C-alpha positions as YAML, in Angstrom:
chain: A
units: angstrom
residues:
- id: 1
  name: UNK
  ca: [127.78, -242.93, 66.38]
- id: 2
  name: UNK
  ca: [124.31, -243.45, 67.82]
- id: 3
  name: UNK
  ca: [122.11, -240.52, 66.81]
- id: 4
  name: UNK
  ca: [118.58, -239.39, 67.61]
- id: 5
  name: UNK
  ca: [117.23, -236.76, 65.23]
- id: 6
  name: UNK
  ca: [113.89, -234.95, 65.45]
- id: 7
  name: UNK
  ca: [112.44, -232.95, 62.59]
- id: 8
  name: UNK
  ca: [109.77, -230.64, 63.99]
- id: 9
  name: UNK
  ca: [107.47, -228.65, 61.70]
- id: 10
  name: UNK
  ca: [104.44, -226.55, 62.63]
- id: 11
  name: UNK
  ca: [101.25, -227.29, 60.70]
- id: 12
  name: UNK
  ca: [100.40, -224.65, 58.04]
- id: 13
  name: UNK
  ca: [102.33, -222.13, 60.16]
- id: 14
  name: UNK
  ca: [101.20, -218.74, 58.79]
- id: 15
  name: UNK
  ca: [97.60, -219.87, 58.45]
- id: 16
  name: UNK
  ca: [97.70, -221.44, 61.91]
- id: 17
  name: UNK
  ca: [98.81, -218.14, 63.48]
- id: 18
  name: UNK
  ca: [95.99, -216.32, 61.68]
- id: 19
  name: UNK
  ca: [93.40, -218.86, 62.89]
- id: 20
  name: UNK
  ca: [94.79, -218.58, 66.41]
- id: 21
  name: UNK
  ca: [94.30, -214.81, 66.37]
- id: 22
  name: UNK
  ca: [90.89, -214.95, 64.67]
- id: 23
  name: UNK
  ca: [88.98, -218.11, 65.68]
- id: 24
  name: UNK
  ca: [86.22, -217.27, 63.16]
- id: 25
  name: UNK
  ca: [88.64, -218.40, 60.42]
- id: 26
  name: UNK
  ca: [88.78, -221.96, 61.75]
- id: 27
  name: UNK
  ca: [87.03, -224.56, 59.63]
- id: 28
  name: UNK
  ca: [87.04, -222.24, 56.60]
- id: 29
  name: UNK
  ca: [89.44, -222.50, 53.64]
- id: 30
  name: UNK
  ca: [92.22, -220.01, 54.32]
- id: 31
  name: UNK
  ca: [95.43, -219.00, 52.54]
- id: 32
  name: UNK
  ca: [98.15, -216.51, 53.32]
- id: 33
  name: UNK
  ca: [99.71, -214.95, 50.26]
- id: 34
  name: UNK
  ca: [99.79, -212.23, 47.66]
- id: 35
  name: UNK
  ca: [96.88, -210.58, 45.90]
- id: 36
  name: UNK
  ca: [95.53, -212.31, 42.78]
- id: 37
  name: UNK
  ca: [95.44, -209.05, 40.80]
- id: 38
  name: UNK
  ca: [99.18, -208.59, 41.43]
- id: 39
  name: UNK
  ca: [100.22, -212.10, 40.50]
- id: 40
  name: UNK
  ca: [100.59, -213.10, 44.10]
- id: 41
  name: UNK
  ca: [101.27, -216.66, 45.20]
- id: 42
  name: UNK
  ca: [100.09, -218.72, 48.15]
- id: 43
  name: UNK
  ca: [102.68, -218.82, 50.94]
- id: 44
  name: UNK
  ca: [100.72, -221.41, 52.94]
- id: 45
  name: UNK
  ca: [97.16, -222.59, 53.38]
- id: 46
  name: UNK
  ca: [95.16, -224.56, 55.92]
- id: 47
  name: UNK
  ca: [93.92, -228.10, 55.48]
- id: 48
  name: UNK
  ca: [90.40, -227.01, 54.55]
- id: 49
  name: UNK
  ca: [91.90, -225.21, 51.53]
- id: 50
  name: UNK
  ca: [94.07, -228.19, 50.64]
- id: 51
  name: UNK
  ca: [90.95, -230.30, 50.15]
- id: 52
  name: UNK
  ca: [90.28, -228.17, 47.07]
- id: 53
  name: UNK
  ca: [93.77, -228.68, 45.68]
- id: 54
  name: UNK
  ca: [95.16, -225.39, 46.94]
- id: 55
  name: UNK
  ca: [98.84, -225.61, 47.85]
- id: 56
  name: UNK
  ca: [101.89, -223.49, 48.65]
- id: 57
  name: UNK
  ca: [103.57, -221.69, 45.73]
- id: 58
  name: UNK
  ca: [100.36, -221.83, 43.66]
- id: 59
  name: UNK
  ca: [99.26, -218.59, 42.02]
- id: 60
  name: UNK
  ca: [96.60, -216.97, 44.18]
- id: 61
  name: UNK
  ca: [94.37, -216.53, 41.13]
- id: 62
  name: UNK
  ca: [94.55, -220.27, 40.44]
- id: 63
  name: UNK
  ca: [93.84, -221.05, 44.10]
- id: 64
  name: UNK
  ca: [90.68, -218.92, 43.93]
- id: 65
  name: UNK
  ca: [89.57, -220.75, 40.79]
- id: 66
  name: UNK
  ca: [89.85, -224.04, 42.64]
- id: 67
  name: UNK
  ca: [88.24, -222.68, 45.79]
- id: 68
  name: UNK
  ca: [86.05, -219.61, 45.17]
- id: 69
  name: UNK
  ca: [85.31, -219.30, 48.90]
- id: 70
  name: UNK
  ca: [89.00, -219.17, 49.77]
- id: 71
  name: UNK
  ca: [89.89, -216.42, 52.26]
- id: 72
  name: UNK
  ca: [93.24, -214.86, 51.29]
- id: 73
  name: UNK
  ca: [95.10, -212.83, 53.91]
- id: 74
  name: UNK
  ca: [98.30, -210.84, 53.34]
- id: 75
  name: UNK
  ca: [101.34, -212.07, 55.28]
- id: 76
  name: UNK
  ca: [101.85, -210.51, 58.72]
- id: 77
  name: UNK
  ca: [105.54, -211.24, 59.15]
- id: 78
  name: UNK
  ca: [105.91, -209.49, 62.51]
- id: 79
  name: UNK
  ca: [103.38, -211.88, 64.05]
- id: 80
  name: UNK
  ca: [105.04, -214.91, 62.48]
- id: 81
  name: UNK
  ca: [108.50, -213.87, 63.64]
- id: 82
  name: UNK
  ca: [107.23, -213.39, 67.19]
- id: 83
  name: UNK
  ca: [105.76, -216.91, 67.16]
- id: 84
  name: UNK
  ca: [108.98, -218.23, 65.63]
- id: 85
  name: UNK
  ca: [111.06, -216.86, 68.52]
- id: 86
  name: UNK
  ca: [108.84, -218.72, 70.99]
- id: 87
  name: UNK
  ca: [109.07, -221.95, 69.00]
- id: 88
  name: UNK
  ca: [112.86, -221.84, 68.58]
- id: 89
  name: UNK
  ca: [113.26, -221.09, 72.29]
- id: 90
  name: UNK
  ca: [111.29, -224.25, 73.07]
- id: 91
  name: UNK
  ca: [113.48, -226.31, 70.71]
- id: 92
  name: UNK
  ca: [116.64, -224.97, 72.37]
- id: 93
  name: UNK
  ca: [115.43, -225.97, 75.82]
- id: 94
  name: UNK
  ca: [116.16, -229.58, 74.83]
- id: 95
  name: UNK
  ca: [119.44, -229.30, 72.89]
- id: 96
  name: UNK
  ca: [121.93, -226.76, 71.60]
- id: 97
  name: UNK
  ca: [122.03, -228.70, 68.32]
- id: 98
  name: UNK
  ca: [119.09, -226.99, 66.60]
- id: 99
  name: UNK
  ca: [119.25, -226.34, 62.86]
- id: 100
  name: UNK
  ca: [116.43, -224.01, 61.79]
- id: 101
  name: UNK
  ca: [115.12, -224.51, 58.26]
- id: 102
  name: UNK
  ca: [112.46, -221.80, 58.38]
- id: 103
  name: UNK
  ca: [110.59, -219.73, 60.95]
- id: 104
  name: UNK
  ca: [108.83, -222.78, 62.40]
- id: 105
  name: UNK
  ca: [110.78, -225.81, 61.18]
- id: 106
  name: UNK
  ca: [114.02, -227.28, 62.50]
- id: 107
  name: UNK
  ca: [116.16, -230.36, 62.98]
- id: 108
  name: UNK
  ca: [117.13, -231.24, 66.55]
- id: 109
  name: UNK
  ca: [119.90, -233.65, 67.51]
- id: 110
  name: UNK
  ca: [118.85, -234.94, 70.93]
- id: 111
  name: UNK
  ca: [121.33, -237.81, 71.08]
- id: 112
  name: UNK
  ca: [122.85, -236.49, 74.30]
- id: 113
  name: UNK
  ca: [119.83, -234.66, 75.69]
- id: 114
  name: UNK
  ca: [119.17, -235.43, 79.36]
- id: 115
  name: UNK
  ca: [115.47, -234.58, 79.05]
- id: 116
  name: UNK
  ca: [112.62, -237.11, 79.13]
- id: 117
  name: UNK
  ca: [114.92, -239.97, 80.13]
- id: 118
  name: UNK
  ca: [116.86, -239.39, 76.87]
- id: 119
  name: UNK
  ca: [113.88, -240.58, 74.82]
- id: 120
  name: UNK
  ca: [113.62, -238.73, 71.49]
- id: 121
  name: UNK
  ca: [110.01, -239.83, 71.19]
- id: 122
  name: UNK
  ca: [109.06, -238.33, 74.57]
- id: 123
  name: UNK
  ca: [111.04, -235.15, 73.82]
- id: 124
  name: UNK
  ca: [109.10, -234.68, 70.56]
- id: 125
  name: UNK
  ca: [105.80, -235.20, 72.37]
- id: 126
  name: UNK
  ca: [106.72, -232.67, 75.04]
- id: 127
  name: UNK
  ca: [107.88, -230.10, 72.48]
- id: 128
  name: UNK
  ca: [104.63, -230.40, 70.55]
- id: 129
  name: UNK
  ca: [102.59, -230.01, 73.75]
- id: 130
  name: UNK
  ca: [104.55, -226.92, 74.76]
- id: 131
  name: UNK
  ca: [104.11, -225.32, 71.31]
- id: 132
  name: UNK
  ca: [100.36, -225.89, 71.55]
- id: 133
  name: UNK
  ca: [100.18, -224.47, 75.08]
- id: 134
  name: UNK
  ca: [102.58, -221.55, 74.59]
- id: 135
  name: UNK
  ca: [102.15, -220.50, 70.97]
- id: 136
  name: UNK
  ca: [98.61, -221.75, 70.42]
- id: 137
  name: UNK
  ca: [99.26, -223.75, 67.23]
- id: 138
  name: UNK
  ca: [100.01, -227.40, 66.47]
- id: 139
  name: UNK
  ca: [103.21, -229.05, 65.29]
- id: 140
  name: UNK
  ca: [104.17, -232.41, 63.85]
- id: 141
  name: UNK
  ca: [107.41, -234.31, 64.32]
- id: 142
  name: UNK
  ca: [109.46, -237.10, 62.82]
- id: 143
  name: UNK
  ca: [111.96, -239.09, 64.86]
- id: 144
  name: UNK
  ca: [114.66, -241.13, 63.13]
- id: 145
  name: UNK
  ca: [118.39, -241.93, 63.06]
- id: 146
  name: UNK
  ca: [119.15, -239.22, 60.49]
- id: 147
  name: UNK
  ca: [117.88, -235.97, 58.97]
- id: 148
  name: UNK
  ca: [116.62, -237.41, 55.69]
- id: 149
  name: UNK
  ca: [114.34, -239.97, 57.33]
- id: 150
  name: UNK
  ca: [113.24, -237.66, 60.16]
- id: 151
  name: UNK
  ca: [112.00, -235.06, 57.67]
- id: 152
  name: UNK
  ca: [109.95, -237.63, 55.76]
- id: 153
  name: UNK
  ca: [108.60, -239.04, 59.02]
- id: 154
  name: UNK
  ca: [107.36, -235.63, 60.18]
- id: 155
  name: UNK
  ca: [104.88, -235.62, 57.27]
- id: 156
  name: UNK
  ca: [103.59, -239.10, 58.06]
- id: 157
  name: UNK
  ca: [100.96, -238.18, 60.65]
- id: 158
  name: UNK
  ca: [100.29, -234.52, 59.84]
- id: 159
  name: UNK
  ca: [98.62, -232.51, 61.17]
- id: 160
  name: UNK
  ca: [99.33, -232.56, 64.89]
- id: 161
  name: UNK
  ca: [101.03, -235.96, 64.99]
- id: 162
  name: UNK
  ca: [104.39, -237.64, 65.03]
- id: 163
  name: UNK
  ca: [106.01, -240.75, 63.59]
- id: 164
  name: UNK
  ca: [109.03, -242.76, 64.69]
- id: 165
  name: UNK
  ca: [111.34, -244.75, 62.40]
- id: 166
  name: UNK
  ca: [113.52, -246.95, 64.60]
- id: 167
  name: UNK
  ca: [116.93, -248.18, 63.44]
- id: 168
  name: UNK
  ca: [115.67, -251.68, 62.73]
- id: 169
  name: UNK
  ca: [112.85, -250.21, 60.61]
- id: 170
  name: UNK
  ca: [115.01, -247.98, 58.41]
- id: 171
  name: UNK
  ca: [115.69, -250.49, 55.64]
- id: 172
  name: UNK
  ca: [112.05, -251.46, 55.03]
- id: 173
  name: UNK
  ca: [110.77, -247.90, 55.53]
- id: 174
  name: UNK
  ca: [113.10, -246.41, 52.91]
- id: 175
  name: UNK
  ca: [112.72, -249.29, 50.44]
- id: 176
  name: UNK
  ca: [109.00, -248.56, 50.08]
- id: 177
  name: UNK
  ca: [109.45, -244.81, 49.50]
- id: 178
  name: UNK
  ca: [108.73, -243.35, 46.05]
- id: 179
  name: UNK
  ca: [111.89, -241.95, 44.47]
- id: 180
  name: UNK
  ca: [110.47, -238.42, 44.48]
- id: 181
  name: UNK
  ca: [110.69, -238.46, 48.30]
- id: 182
  name: UNK
  ca: [114.50, -238.50, 48.11]
- id: 183
  name: UNK
  ca: [116.28, -235.33, 49.15]
- id: 184
  name: UNK
  ca: [117.29, -233.35, 46.05]
- id: 185
  name: UNK
  ca: [114.98, -235.21, 43.65]
- id: 186
  name: UNK
  ca: [112.67, -232.73, 41.92]
- id: 187
  name: UNK
  ca: [110.15, -233.22, 39.15]
- id: 188
  name: UNK
  ca: [112.74, -233.50, 36.37]
- id: 189
  name: UNK
  ca: [114.97, -236.03, 38.16]
- id: 190
  name: UNK
  ca: [111.93, -238.01, 39.35]
- id: 191
  name: UNK
  ca: [110.62, -238.22, 35.78]
- id: 192
  name: UNK
  ca: [114.03, -239.39, 34.55]
- id: 193
  name: UNK
  ca: [114.25, -242.04, 37.28]
- id: 194
  name: UNK
  ca: [110.77, -243.35, 36.46]
- id: 195
  name: UNK
  ca: [111.59, -243.43, 32.77]
- id: 196
  name: UNK
  ca: [114.56, -245.62, 33.67]
- id: 197
  name: UNK
  ca: [112.24, -247.93, 35.65]
- id: 198
  name: UNK
  ca: [113.01, -246.75, 39.18]
- id: 199
  name: UNK
  ca: [109.73, -245.91, 40.92]
- id: 200
  name: UNK
  ca: [110.69, -246.77, 44.51]
- id: 201
  name: UNK
  ca: [113.88, -246.83, 46.53]
- id: 202
  name: UNK
  ca: [113.78, -250.63, 46.32]
- id: 203
  name: UNK
  ca: [113.92, -250.30, 42.53]
- id: 204
  name: UNK
  ca: [116.78, -247.84, 42.77]
- id: 205
  name: UNK
  ca: [118.82, -250.22, 44.94]
- id: 206
  name: UNK
  ca: [119.15, -252.53, 41.93]
- id: 207
  name: UNK
  ca: [121.39, -249.97, 40.25]
- id: 208
  name: UNK
  ca: [125.17, -250.07, 40.86]
- id: 209
  name: UNK
  ca: [126.75, -246.80, 41.86]
- id: 210
  name: UNK
  ca: [128.66, -246.38, 38.60]
- id: 211
  name: UNK
  ca: [125.41, -246.60, 36.60]
- id: 212
  name: UNK
  ca: [123.74, -243.98, 38.78]
- id: 213
  name: UNK
  ca: [126.73, -241.69, 38.36]
- id: 214
  name: UNK
  ca: [126.64, -242.25, 34.61]
- id: 215
  name: UNK
  ca: [123.04, -241.02, 34.43]
- id: 216
  name: UNK
  ca: [123.09, -238.39, 37.21]
- id: 217
  name: UNK
  ca: [126.71, -237.33, 37.65]
- id: 218
  name: UNK
  ca: [127.85, -236.63, 41.21]
- id: 219
  name: UNK
  ca: [124.27, -236.77, 42.42]
- id: 220
  name: UNK
  ca: [124.24, -240.48, 41.50]
- id: 221
  name: UNK
  ca: [126.43, -241.19, 44.54]
- id: 222
  name: UNK
  ca: [123.95, -239.41, 46.77]
- id: 223
  name: UNK
  ca: [121.06, -241.38, 45.26]
- id: 224
  name: UNK
  ca: [122.96, -244.60, 45.97]
- id: 225
  name: UNK
  ca: [123.24, -243.69, 49.65]
- id: 226
  name: UNK
  ca: [119.80, -242.15, 50.13]
- id: 227
  name: UNK
  ca: [117.86, -245.09, 48.69]
- id: 228
  name: UNK
  ca: [119.57, -247.18, 51.39]
- id: 229
  name: UNK
  ca: [118.63, -244.73, 54.13]
- id: 230
  name: UNK
  ca: [122.16, -243.40, 54.56]
- id: 231
  name: UNK
  ca: [122.53, -239.72, 55.46]
- id: 232
  name: UNK
  ca: [125.62, -238.60, 57.40]
- id: 233
  name: UNK
  ca: [124.79, -234.88, 57.45]
- id: 234
  name: UNK
  ca: [125.17, -233.41, 60.91]
- id: 235
  name: UNK
  ca: [122.61, -231.13, 62.56]
- id: 236
  name: UNK
  ca: [124.37, -227.80, 62.17]
- id: 237
  name: UNK
  ca: [123.22, -224.92, 64.41]
- id: 238
  name: UNK
  ca: [125.09, -222.29, 62.36]
- id: 239
  name: UNK
  ca: [124.02, -222.29, 58.72]
- id: 240
  name: UNK
  ca: [126.04, -220.23, 56.25]
- id: 241
  name: UNK
  ca: [124.18, -218.22, 53.62]
- id: 242
  name: UNK
  ca: [124.57, -219.90, 50.23]
- id: 243
  name: UNK
  ca: [123.15, -217.28, 47.90]
- id: 244
  name: UNK
  ca: [121.90, -213.70, 47.69]
- id: 245
  name: UNK
  ca: [119.31, -212.71, 45.11]
- id: 246
  name: UNK
  ca: [116.49, -210.35, 44.20]
- id: 247
  name: UNK
  ca: [113.55, -210.98, 41.90]
- id: 248
  name: UNK
  ca: [110.41, -209.27, 40.71]
- id: 249
  name: UNK
  ca: [107.07, -210.70, 39.57]
- id: 250
  name: UNK
  ca: [105.46, -208.28, 37.12]
- id: 251
  name: UNK
  ca: [101.77, -207.39, 37.04]
- id: 252
  name: UNK
  ca: [102.03, -207.24, 33.23]
- id: 253
  name: UNK
  ca: [104.36, -209.64, 31.41]
- id: 254
  name: UNK
  ca: [107.59, -208.21, 30.04]
- id: 255
  name: UNK
  ca: [106.92, -208.72, 26.31]
- id: 256
  name: UNK
  ca: [110.44, -209.23, 24.96]
- id: 257
  name: UNK
  ca: [114.17, -209.29, 25.68]
- id: 258
  name: UNK
  ca: [114.48, -205.51, 25.40]
- id: 259
  name: UNK
  ca: [111.87, -205.03, 28.14]
- id: 260
  name: UNK
  ca: [113.75, -207.48, 30.36]
- id: 261
  name: UNK
  ca: [116.98, -205.59, 29.80]
- id: 262
  name: UNK
  ca: [115.34, -202.36, 30.91]
- id: 263
  name: UNK
  ca: [114.27, -203.98, 34.19]
- id: 264
  name: UNK
  ca: [117.62, -205.66, 34.77]
- id: 265
  name: UNK
  ca: [119.53, -202.53, 35.79]
- id: 266
  name: UNK
  ca: [117.18, -201.82, 38.69]
- id: 267
  name: UNK
  ca: [117.45, -205.41, 39.89]
- id: 268
  name: UNK
  ca: [121.25, -205.23, 39.76]
- id: 269
  name: UNK
  ca: [121.25, -202.11, 41.97]
- id: 270
  name: UNK
  ca: [119.00, -203.87, 44.51]
- id: 271
  name: UNK
  ca: [121.19, -206.98, 44.40]
- id: 272
  name: UNK
  ca: [124.36, -204.98, 45.11]
- id: 273
  name: UNK
  ca: [122.66, -203.32, 48.07]
- id: 274
  name: UNK
  ca: [121.54, -206.67, 49.45]
- id: 275
  name: UNK
  ca: [125.02, -208.17, 49.03]
- id: 276
  name: UNK
  ca: [126.53, -205.27, 50.99]
- id: 277
  name: UNK
  ca: [123.99, -205.68, 53.78]
- id: 278
  name: UNK
  ca: [124.85, -209.38, 53.98]
- id: 279
  name: UNK
  ca: [128.62, -208.67, 53.92]
- id: 280
  name: UNK
  ca: [128.88, -211.21, 51.13]
- id: 281
  name: UNK
  ca: [131.12, -209.34, 48.68]
- id: 282
  name: UNK
  ca: [134.18, -211.54, 49.28]
- id: 283
  name: UNK
  ca: [132.20, -214.78, 49.17]
- id: 284
  name: UNK
  ca: [130.63, -214.24, 45.74]
- id: 285
  name: UNK
  ca: [131.43, -217.23, 43.55]
- id: 286
  name: UNK
  ca: [128.85, -217.29, 40.75]
- id: 287
  name: UNK
  ca: [126.45, -214.91, 39.06]
- id: 288
  name: UNK
  ca: [123.02, -216.01, 37.83]
- id: 289
  name: UNK
  ca: [119.90, -214.71, 36.11]
- id: 290
  name: UNK
  ca: [116.55, -216.40, 36.65]
- id: 291
  name: UNK
  ca: [113.48, -216.20, 34.41]
- id: 292
  name: UNK
  ca: [109.92, -217.49, 34.73]
- id: 293
  name: UNK
  ca: [108.10, -217.19, 31.44]
- id: 294
  name: UNK
  ca: [104.40, -216.45, 30.99]
- id: 295
  name: UNK
  ca: [103.73, -220.20, 30.59]
- id: 296
  name: UNK
  ca: [105.45, -220.77, 34.01]
- id: 297
  name: UNK
  ca: [108.48, -222.41, 32.41]
- id: 298
  name: UNK
  ca: [111.54, -221.56, 34.50]
- id: 299
  name: UNK
  ca: [115.20, -221.35, 33.59]
- id: 300
  name: UNK
  ca: [118.43, -220.09, 35.17]
- id: 301
  name: UNK
  ca: [121.65, -219.12, 33.43]
- id: 302
  name: UNK
  ca: [124.83, -218.73, 35.48]
- id: 303
  name: UNK
  ca: [128.58, -218.34, 35.22]
- id: 304
  name: UNK
  ca: [131.61, -218.09, 37.51]
- id: 305
  name: UNK
  ca: [132.16, -214.50, 38.66]
- id: 306
  name: UNK
  ca: [133.43, -212.88, 41.85]
- id: 307
  name: UNK
  ca: [131.59, -209.60, 41.17]
- id: 308
  name: UNK
  ca: [128.18, -208.45, 39.97]
- id: 309
  name: UNK
  ca: [129.16, -207.49, 36.41]
- id: 310
  name: UNK
  ca: [126.26, -205.79, 34.54]
- id: 311
  name: UNK
  ca: [127.70, -206.91, 31.20]
- id: 312
  name: UNK
  ca: [127.77, -210.53, 32.32]
- id: 313
  name: UNK
  ca: [124.24, -210.18, 33.68]
- id: 314
  name: UNK
  ca: [123.02, -209.06, 30.26]
- id: 315
  name: UNK
  ca: [124.74, -211.98, 28.57]
- id: 316
  name: UNK
  ca: [123.16, -214.39, 31.06]
- id: 317
  name: UNK
  ca: [119.78, -212.73, 30.50]
- id: 318
  name: UNK
  ca: [120.18, -213.18, 26.75]
- id: 319
  name: UNK
  ca: [121.06, -216.85, 27.17]
- id: 320
  name: UNK
  ca: [118.14, -217.51, 29.51]
- id: 321
  name: UNK
  ca: [115.56, -215.60, 27.46]
- id: 322
  name: UNK
  ca: [116.48, -217.42, 24.24]
- id: 323
  name: UNK
  ca: [115.54, -220.72, 25.88]
- id: 324
  name: UNK
  ca: [111.88, -219.65, 25.91]
- id: 325
  name: UNK
  ca: [111.58, -216.63, 23.61]
- id: 326
  name: UNK
  ca: [108.27, -215.55, 25.09]
- id: 327
  name: UNK
  ca: [106.90, -212.94, 27.55]
- id: 328
  name: UNK
  ca: [108.37, -213.00, 31.06]
- id: 329
  name: UNK
  ca: [106.38, -212.86, 34.32]
- id: 330
  name: UNK
  ca: [109.32, -213.06, 36.76]
- id: 331
  name: UNK
  ca: [112.90, -211.86, 36.47]
- id: 332
  name: UNK
  ca: [115.63, -212.32, 39.05]
- id: 333
  name: UNK
  ca: [119.37, -211.87, 39.45]
- id: 334
  name: UNK
  ca: [121.66, -213.21, 42.17]
- id: 335
  name: UNK
  ca: [124.98, -214.61, 43.28]
- id: 336
  name: UNK
  ca: [125.96, -217.96, 44.72]
- id: 337
  name: UNK
  ca: [128.42, -217.96, 47.59]
- id: 338
  name: UNK
  ca: [131.35, -220.36, 47.61]
- id: 339
  name: UNK
  ca: [130.77, -223.85, 46.22]
- id: 340
  name: UNK
  ca: [127.01, -224.11, 46.67]
- id: 341
  name: UNK
  ca: [126.65, -226.88, 44.09]
- id: 342
  name: UNK
  ca: [129.06, -229.13, 45.96]
- id: 343
  name: UNK
  ca: [126.93, -228.79, 49.10]
- id: 344
  name: UNK
  ca: [123.78, -229.37, 47.06]
- id: 345
  name: UNK
  ca: [125.14, -232.72, 45.91]
- id: 346
  name: UNK
  ca: [125.23, -233.85, 49.55]
- id: 347
  name: UNK
  ca: [129.00, -233.77, 49.75]
- id: 348
  name: UNK
  ca: [128.63, -234.13, 53.52]
- id: 349
  name: UNK
  ca: [127.87, -237.79, 52.89]
- id: 350
  name: UNK
  ca: [131.59, -238.31, 52.47]
- id: 351
  name: UNK
  ca: [133.31, -240.08, 49.55]
- id: 352
  name: UNK
  ca: [130.60, -240.80, 47.01]
- id: 353
  name: UNK
  ca: [132.60, -243.71, 45.66]
- id: 354
  name: UNK
  ca: [132.41, -245.47, 49.01]
- id: 355
  name: UNK
  ca: [128.97, -247.12, 49.19]
- id: 356
  name: UNK
  ca: [127.16, -246.91, 52.49]
- id: 357
  name: UNK
  ca: [124.90, -249.44, 54.14]
- id: 358
  name: UNK
  ca: [121.88, -249.44, 56.40]
- id: 359
  name: UNK
  ca: [124.16, -250.21, 59.34]
- id: 360
  name: UNK
  ca: [125.55, -246.66, 59.08]
- id: 361
  name: UNK
  ca: [122.30, -245.25, 60.44]
- id: 362
  name: UNK
  ca: [121.95, -247.32, 63.60]
- id: 363
  name: UNK
  ca: [120.85, -245.22, 66.53]
- id: 364
  name: UNK
  ca: [118.83, -245.61, 69.71]
- id: 365
  name: UNK
  ca: [115.44, -243.90, 69.44]
...
């Protein structure tokens, strides 16, 4: 099937809305996030702040160390949601196949769109112009035959740009990508791949599928496909919730396991309330406890369970805490709904034992 996928993403969305509403902030390093004295983190920052090494998910206190002149504003979610409604309405003017990933980011399948002479490139340009004119912020876009490549392409000419990867360019484009650009490859997997000698997708293509599965389990099949530019995931307008969780970052570290146990009961009550609000009781499949230690090491312990069992939560907490045995800055508890792991392994690619090829991603851009 010939497919035309756009990944559209607004540039530093929260910060952009703040600069739109207060032009005096433009040209100055700006972050939106939590307070440094309450262990807040940066939700997003503008490009002036990024020049100092400030980035999303960084502790606000660390961001201020890197950029003492950084302006930190608290999130104003009502403003961001209002802008999001405008942006999503623009996306849906061009296709019903819109898959939102966040307030400002989405995949669009415009394969059958009648707009702009059915040119995905022209549609992306028009969308970006309308966002600038209507919402007052800029957006970037990637255009490609599938979701994986479109998302990478949208970062290529940020901010306020777009990049097209045509079907005939897919093979060479993906071959040159570092392995840590692959969907699902985090720091740990990237380090393991590099240790095995795979630094780029071209390197990874030298590995047979059985070897990748030996080292990475089911995810090895996904790596085999992705490094060849193969991604058969559909743009899905209705996304099912995959997990429900609550967590707390503490102003003062929890010093030991006993202190964590005292906090756990309150988190369990909040989790049960959130599950009820989400009508997710019947979909609960796994229970997990998440810890971030004072040294920022993170770990999660989980088990199969259809209910939020306080006794099981304590056992999971004990297992997780013993992996670090040090003060805890963040504690969380949650449930996974249905078979989240199977989805995470890109099961939508089809049979992992059936290798794909670059020809699977042919589409007219």
